[in-house]
Short mmCIF file of C-alpha atoms in Angstrom, two decimals:
data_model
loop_
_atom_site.label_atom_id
_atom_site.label_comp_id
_atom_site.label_asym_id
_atom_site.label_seq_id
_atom_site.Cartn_x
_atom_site.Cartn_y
_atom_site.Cartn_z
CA UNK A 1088 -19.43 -2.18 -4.24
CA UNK A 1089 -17.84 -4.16 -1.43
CA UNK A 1090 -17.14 -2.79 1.97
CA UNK A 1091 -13.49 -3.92 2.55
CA UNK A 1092 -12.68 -1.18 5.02
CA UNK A 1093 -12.19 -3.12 7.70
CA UNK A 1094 -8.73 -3.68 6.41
CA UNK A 1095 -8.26 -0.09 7.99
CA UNK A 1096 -8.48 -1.49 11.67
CA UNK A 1097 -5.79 -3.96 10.63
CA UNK A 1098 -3.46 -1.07 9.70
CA UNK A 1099 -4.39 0.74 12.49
CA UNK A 1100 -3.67 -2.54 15.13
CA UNK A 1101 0.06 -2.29 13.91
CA UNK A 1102 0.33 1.34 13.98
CA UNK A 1103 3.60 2.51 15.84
CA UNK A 1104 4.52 -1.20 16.50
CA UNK A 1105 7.36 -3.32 15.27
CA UNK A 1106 5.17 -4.75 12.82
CA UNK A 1107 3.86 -1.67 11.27
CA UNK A 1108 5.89 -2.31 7.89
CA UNK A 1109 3.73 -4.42 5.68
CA UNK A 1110 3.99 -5.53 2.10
CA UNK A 1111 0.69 -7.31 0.68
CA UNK A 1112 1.42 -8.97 -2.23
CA UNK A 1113 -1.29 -10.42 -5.03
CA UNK A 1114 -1.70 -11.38 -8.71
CA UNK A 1115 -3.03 -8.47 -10.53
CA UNK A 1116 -7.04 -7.20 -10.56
CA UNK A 1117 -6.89 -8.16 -6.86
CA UNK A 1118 -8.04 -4.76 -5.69
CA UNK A 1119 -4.30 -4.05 -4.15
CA UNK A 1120 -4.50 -0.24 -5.66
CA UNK A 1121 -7.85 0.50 -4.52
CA UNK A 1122 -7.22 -0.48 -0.64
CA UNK A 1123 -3.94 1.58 -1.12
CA UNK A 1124 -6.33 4.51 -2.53
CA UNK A 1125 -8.57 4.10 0.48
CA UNK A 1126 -5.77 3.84 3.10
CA UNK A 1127 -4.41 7.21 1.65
CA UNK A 1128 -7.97 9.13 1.78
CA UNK A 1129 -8.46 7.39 5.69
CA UNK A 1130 -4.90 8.81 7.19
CA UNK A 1131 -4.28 11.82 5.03
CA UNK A 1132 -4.45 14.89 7.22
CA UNK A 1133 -4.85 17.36 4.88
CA UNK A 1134 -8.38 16.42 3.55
CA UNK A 1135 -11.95 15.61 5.69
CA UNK A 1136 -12.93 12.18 4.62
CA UNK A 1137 -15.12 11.64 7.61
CA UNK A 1138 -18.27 11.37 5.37
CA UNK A 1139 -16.55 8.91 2.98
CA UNK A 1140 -16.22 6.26 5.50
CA UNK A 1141 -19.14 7.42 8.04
CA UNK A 1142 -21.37 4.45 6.36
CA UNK A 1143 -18.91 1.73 6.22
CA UNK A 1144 -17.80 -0.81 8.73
CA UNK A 1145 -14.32 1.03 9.63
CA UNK A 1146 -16.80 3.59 11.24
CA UNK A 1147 -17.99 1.35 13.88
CA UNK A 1148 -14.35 0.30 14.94
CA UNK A 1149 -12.87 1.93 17.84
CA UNK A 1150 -9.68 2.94 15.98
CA UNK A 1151 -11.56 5.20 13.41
CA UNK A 1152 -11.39 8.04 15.22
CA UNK A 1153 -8.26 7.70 17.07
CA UNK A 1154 -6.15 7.96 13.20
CA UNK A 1155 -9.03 9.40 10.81
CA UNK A 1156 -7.29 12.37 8.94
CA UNK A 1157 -4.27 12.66 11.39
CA UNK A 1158 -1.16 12.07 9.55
CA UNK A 1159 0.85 13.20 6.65
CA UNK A 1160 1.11 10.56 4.16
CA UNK A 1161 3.90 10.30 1.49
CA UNK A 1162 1.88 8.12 -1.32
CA UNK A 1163 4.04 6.68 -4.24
CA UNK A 1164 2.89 5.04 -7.60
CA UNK A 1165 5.89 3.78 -8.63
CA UNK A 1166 4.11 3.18 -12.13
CA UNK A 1167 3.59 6.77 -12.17
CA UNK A 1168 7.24 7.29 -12.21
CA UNK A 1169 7.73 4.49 -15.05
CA UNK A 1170 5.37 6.29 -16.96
CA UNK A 1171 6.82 9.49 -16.17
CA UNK A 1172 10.89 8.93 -16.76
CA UNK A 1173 10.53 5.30 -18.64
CA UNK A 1174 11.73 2.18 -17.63
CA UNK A 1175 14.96 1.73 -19.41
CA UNK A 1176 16.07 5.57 -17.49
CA UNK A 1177 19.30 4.42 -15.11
CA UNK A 1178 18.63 7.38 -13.90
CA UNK A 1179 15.07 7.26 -12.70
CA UNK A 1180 15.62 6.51 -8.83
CA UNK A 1181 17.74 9.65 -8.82
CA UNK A 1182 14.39 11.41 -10.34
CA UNK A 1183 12.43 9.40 -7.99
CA UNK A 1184 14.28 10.84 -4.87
CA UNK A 1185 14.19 14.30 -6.50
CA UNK A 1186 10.82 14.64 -7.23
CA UNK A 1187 10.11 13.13 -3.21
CA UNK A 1188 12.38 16.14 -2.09
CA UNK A 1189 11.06 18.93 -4.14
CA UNK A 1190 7.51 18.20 -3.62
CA UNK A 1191 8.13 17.58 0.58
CA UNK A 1192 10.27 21.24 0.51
CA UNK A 1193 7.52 22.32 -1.22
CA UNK A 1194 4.82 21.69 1.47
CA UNK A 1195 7.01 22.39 4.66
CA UNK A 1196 9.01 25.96 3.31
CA UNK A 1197 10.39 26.19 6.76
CA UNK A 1198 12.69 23.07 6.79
CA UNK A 1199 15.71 23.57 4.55
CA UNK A 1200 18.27 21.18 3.64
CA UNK A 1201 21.98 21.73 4.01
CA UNK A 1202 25.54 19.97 2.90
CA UNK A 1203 25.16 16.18 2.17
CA UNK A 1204 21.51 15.79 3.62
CA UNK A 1205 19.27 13.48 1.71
CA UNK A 1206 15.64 12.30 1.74
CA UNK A 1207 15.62 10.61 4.72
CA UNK A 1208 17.54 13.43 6.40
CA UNK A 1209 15.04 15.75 5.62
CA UNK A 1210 11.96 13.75 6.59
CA UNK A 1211 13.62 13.91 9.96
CA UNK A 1212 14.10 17.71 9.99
CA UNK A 1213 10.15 17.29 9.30
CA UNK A 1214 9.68 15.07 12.10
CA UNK A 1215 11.74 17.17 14.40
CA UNK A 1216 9.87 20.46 13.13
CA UNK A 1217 6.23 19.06 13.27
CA UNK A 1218 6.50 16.55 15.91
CA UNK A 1219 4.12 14.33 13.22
CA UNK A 1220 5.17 11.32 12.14
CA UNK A 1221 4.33 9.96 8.11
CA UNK A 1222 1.99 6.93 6.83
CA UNK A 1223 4.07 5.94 3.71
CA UNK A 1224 2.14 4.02 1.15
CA UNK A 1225 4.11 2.42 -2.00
CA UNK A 1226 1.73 1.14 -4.62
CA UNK A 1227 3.46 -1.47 -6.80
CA UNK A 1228 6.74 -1.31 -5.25
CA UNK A 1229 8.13 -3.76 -7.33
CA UNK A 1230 7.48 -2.18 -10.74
CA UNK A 1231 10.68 -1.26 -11.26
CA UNK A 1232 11.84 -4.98 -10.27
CA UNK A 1233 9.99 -5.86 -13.21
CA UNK A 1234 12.24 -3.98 -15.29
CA UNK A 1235 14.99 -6.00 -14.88
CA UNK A 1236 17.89 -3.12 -14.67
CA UNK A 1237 19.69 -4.48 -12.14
CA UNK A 1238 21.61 -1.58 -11.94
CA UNK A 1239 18.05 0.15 -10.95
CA UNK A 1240 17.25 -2.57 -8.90
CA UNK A 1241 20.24 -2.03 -6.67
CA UNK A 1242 19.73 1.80 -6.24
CA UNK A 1243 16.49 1.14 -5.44
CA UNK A 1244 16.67 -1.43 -2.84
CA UNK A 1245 19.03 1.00 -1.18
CA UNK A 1246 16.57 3.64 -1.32
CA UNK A 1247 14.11 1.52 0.45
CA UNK A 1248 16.78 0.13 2.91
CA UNK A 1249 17.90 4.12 3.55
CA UNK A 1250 13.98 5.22 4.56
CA UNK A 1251 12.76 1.96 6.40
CA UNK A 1252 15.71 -0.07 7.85
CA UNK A 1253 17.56 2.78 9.26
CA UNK A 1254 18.53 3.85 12.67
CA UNK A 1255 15.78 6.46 12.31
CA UNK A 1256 12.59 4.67 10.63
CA UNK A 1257 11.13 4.32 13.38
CA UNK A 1258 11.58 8.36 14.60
CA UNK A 1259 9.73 9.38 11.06
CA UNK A 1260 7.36 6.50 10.12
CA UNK A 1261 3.82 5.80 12.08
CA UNK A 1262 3.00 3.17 9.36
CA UNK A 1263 4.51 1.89 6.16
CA UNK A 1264 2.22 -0.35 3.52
CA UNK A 1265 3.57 -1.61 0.19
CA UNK A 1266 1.95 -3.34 -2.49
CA UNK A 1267 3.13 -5.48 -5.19
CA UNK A 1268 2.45 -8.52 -7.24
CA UNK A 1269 6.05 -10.84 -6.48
CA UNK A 1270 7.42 -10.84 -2.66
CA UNK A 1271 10.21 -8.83 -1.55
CA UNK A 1272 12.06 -12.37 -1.32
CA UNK A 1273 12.04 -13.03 -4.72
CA UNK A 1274 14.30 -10.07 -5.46
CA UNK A 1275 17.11 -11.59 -2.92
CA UNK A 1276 16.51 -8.10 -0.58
CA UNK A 1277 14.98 -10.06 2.22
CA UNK A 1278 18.36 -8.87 4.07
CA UNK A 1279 17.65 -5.80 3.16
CA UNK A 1280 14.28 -5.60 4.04
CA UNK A 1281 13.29 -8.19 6.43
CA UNK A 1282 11.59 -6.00 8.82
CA UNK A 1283 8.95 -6.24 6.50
CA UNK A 1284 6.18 -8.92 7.09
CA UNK A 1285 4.98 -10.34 3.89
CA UNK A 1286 1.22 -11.40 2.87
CA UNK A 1287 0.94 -13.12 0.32
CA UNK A 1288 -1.12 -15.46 -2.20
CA UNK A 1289 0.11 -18.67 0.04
CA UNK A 1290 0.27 -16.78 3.60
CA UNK A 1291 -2.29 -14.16 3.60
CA UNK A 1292 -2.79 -14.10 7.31
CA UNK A 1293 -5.31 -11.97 9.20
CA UNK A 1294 -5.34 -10.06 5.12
CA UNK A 1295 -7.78 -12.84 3.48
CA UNK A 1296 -10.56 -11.28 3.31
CA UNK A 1297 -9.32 -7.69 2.06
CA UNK A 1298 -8.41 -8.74 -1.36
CA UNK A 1299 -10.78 -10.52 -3.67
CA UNK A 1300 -14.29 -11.09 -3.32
CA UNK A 1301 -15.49 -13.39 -0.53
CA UNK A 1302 -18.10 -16.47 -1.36
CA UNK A 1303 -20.69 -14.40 0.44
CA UNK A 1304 -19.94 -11.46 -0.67
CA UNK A 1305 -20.37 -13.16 -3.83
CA UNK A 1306 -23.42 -14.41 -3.18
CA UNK A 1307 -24.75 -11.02 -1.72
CA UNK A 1308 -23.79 -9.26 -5.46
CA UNK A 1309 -25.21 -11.78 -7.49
CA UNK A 1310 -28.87 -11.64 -5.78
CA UNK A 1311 -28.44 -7.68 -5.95
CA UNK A 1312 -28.07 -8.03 -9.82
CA UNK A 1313 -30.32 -11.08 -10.71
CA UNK A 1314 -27.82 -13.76 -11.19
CA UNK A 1315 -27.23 -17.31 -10.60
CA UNK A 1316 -25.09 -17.53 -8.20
CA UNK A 1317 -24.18 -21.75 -8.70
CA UNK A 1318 -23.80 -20.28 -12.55
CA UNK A 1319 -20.95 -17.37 -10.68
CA UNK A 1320 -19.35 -19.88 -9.38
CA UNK A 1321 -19.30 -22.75 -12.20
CA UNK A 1322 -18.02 -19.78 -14.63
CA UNK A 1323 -15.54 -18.52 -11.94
CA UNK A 1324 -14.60 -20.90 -9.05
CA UNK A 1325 -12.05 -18.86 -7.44
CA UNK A 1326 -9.34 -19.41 -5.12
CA UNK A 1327 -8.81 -20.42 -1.56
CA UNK A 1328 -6.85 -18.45 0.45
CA UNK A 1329 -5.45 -18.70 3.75
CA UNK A 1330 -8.84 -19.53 6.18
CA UNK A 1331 -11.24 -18.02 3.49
CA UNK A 1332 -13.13 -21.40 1.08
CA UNK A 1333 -13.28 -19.03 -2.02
CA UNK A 1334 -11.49 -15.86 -2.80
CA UNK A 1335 -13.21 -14.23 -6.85
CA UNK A 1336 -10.82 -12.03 -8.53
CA UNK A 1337 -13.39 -8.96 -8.35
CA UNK A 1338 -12.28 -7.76 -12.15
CA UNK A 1339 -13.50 -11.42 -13.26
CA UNK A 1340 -16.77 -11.08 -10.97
CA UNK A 1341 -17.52 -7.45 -12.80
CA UNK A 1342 -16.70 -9.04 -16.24
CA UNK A 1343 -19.25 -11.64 -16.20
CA UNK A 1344 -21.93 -9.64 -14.33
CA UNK A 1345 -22.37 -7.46 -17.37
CA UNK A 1346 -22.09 -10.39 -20.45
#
């Protein structure tokens, strides 16, 4: 294990800013879904994960307490909905949206929707009722890019330009963190979405260290298990990212700690 929970105080630096929507963006077996995963057990509000992150280095941050277990998070997989409805579905934002809706009516029976309100109308009627704002989290956002419906493509872009480039996004959303593995640029929906600030493979900013294993941290797993670490490093020699000399793809680390 590697403590990456530091990444937690970068969240929480942007939180209620105008840069608090973020889209990291990696080649796959980067440990993008896991730091989504922990992001969603650190904000969610309806769970007690004090304990969980009591021994790691987000603890000992001054912003741990201020957002530990305090908001309601919307979390999306949108592989989970690929799996669910199929790619090839033209309908499957439409299912997207509607599964969204039923689940959020579902957990706040006291707001009710009415005449041509949609999602984004009724996470304001939440807003307005609760007086909390959400921590959206998107996992693999651009799954369904992959596809390559571009009939999907469209209805989904305007999905994403309807809940976080609206008059309102900043009235219902504390915090809003995508993954994926190609930028939002390389879809052509950077005017649709250019509030977003990118970190990628080539720009990873203040993000280096999150994603991947460091050289020390490296170095730190290979004395805990016995191993060479000049052999780690011959097998596997990593990339260099942003400010950090070596970044190991942490799937590739695991792999050839167990040959």
């Amino acid at each position: 294990y590697v403590d990456k929970s530091l990444l937690i105080d970068e969240v929480n630096s942007v939180m209620l800013t105008e840069n608090r929507f973020m889209c990291v963006t990696r080649a796959r077996r980067f440990g993008k879904s896991v730091a989504v995963k922990m992001l969603n057990a650190y904000y969610d509000k309806s769970c007690d994960s004090r304990q969980l992150f009591s021994n790691l280095a987000i603890s000992q941050c001054p912003s741990f307490e201020k957002h530990l277990n305090r908001y309601p998070v919307i979390y999306l997989d949108i592989t989970d909905f690929l799996t669910k409805y199929g790619g090839g579905n033209e309908q499957i934002v439409d299912k997207m949206k509607h599964d969204l809706t039923e689940e959020l009516l579902s957990q706040y029976a006291d707001v009710t929707m009415t005449g041509n309100d949609d999602l984004m109308d009724l996470l304001v009627k939440i807003v307005e009722r609760t007086g909390e704002k959400f921590v959206c989290l998107i996992d693999e956002w651009d799954a369904l890019c992959r596809e390559g419906r571009e009939q999907g493509m469209d209805e989904y872009v305007e999905l994403l330009r309807r809940l976080f480039k609206g008059s309102q996004t900043d009235y219902v959303f504390s915090v809003v963190y995508m993954t994926g593995i190609l930028p939002i640029k390389r879809y052509n929906t950077q005017s649709a979405l250019n509030n977003f600030e990118e970190y990628t493979m080539l720009s990873p900013a203040q993000l280096a260290p999150y994603f991947g294993f460091r050289e020390e941290e490296v170095a730190t797993l290979c004395a805990q298990k016995g191993m060479d670490v000049a052999e780690m490093k011959r097998w596997y020699d990593g990339y260099q990212l942003g400010a950090e000399r070596s970044i190991y793809n942490p799937y590739a680390v695991d792999r050839k700690s167990v040959v």
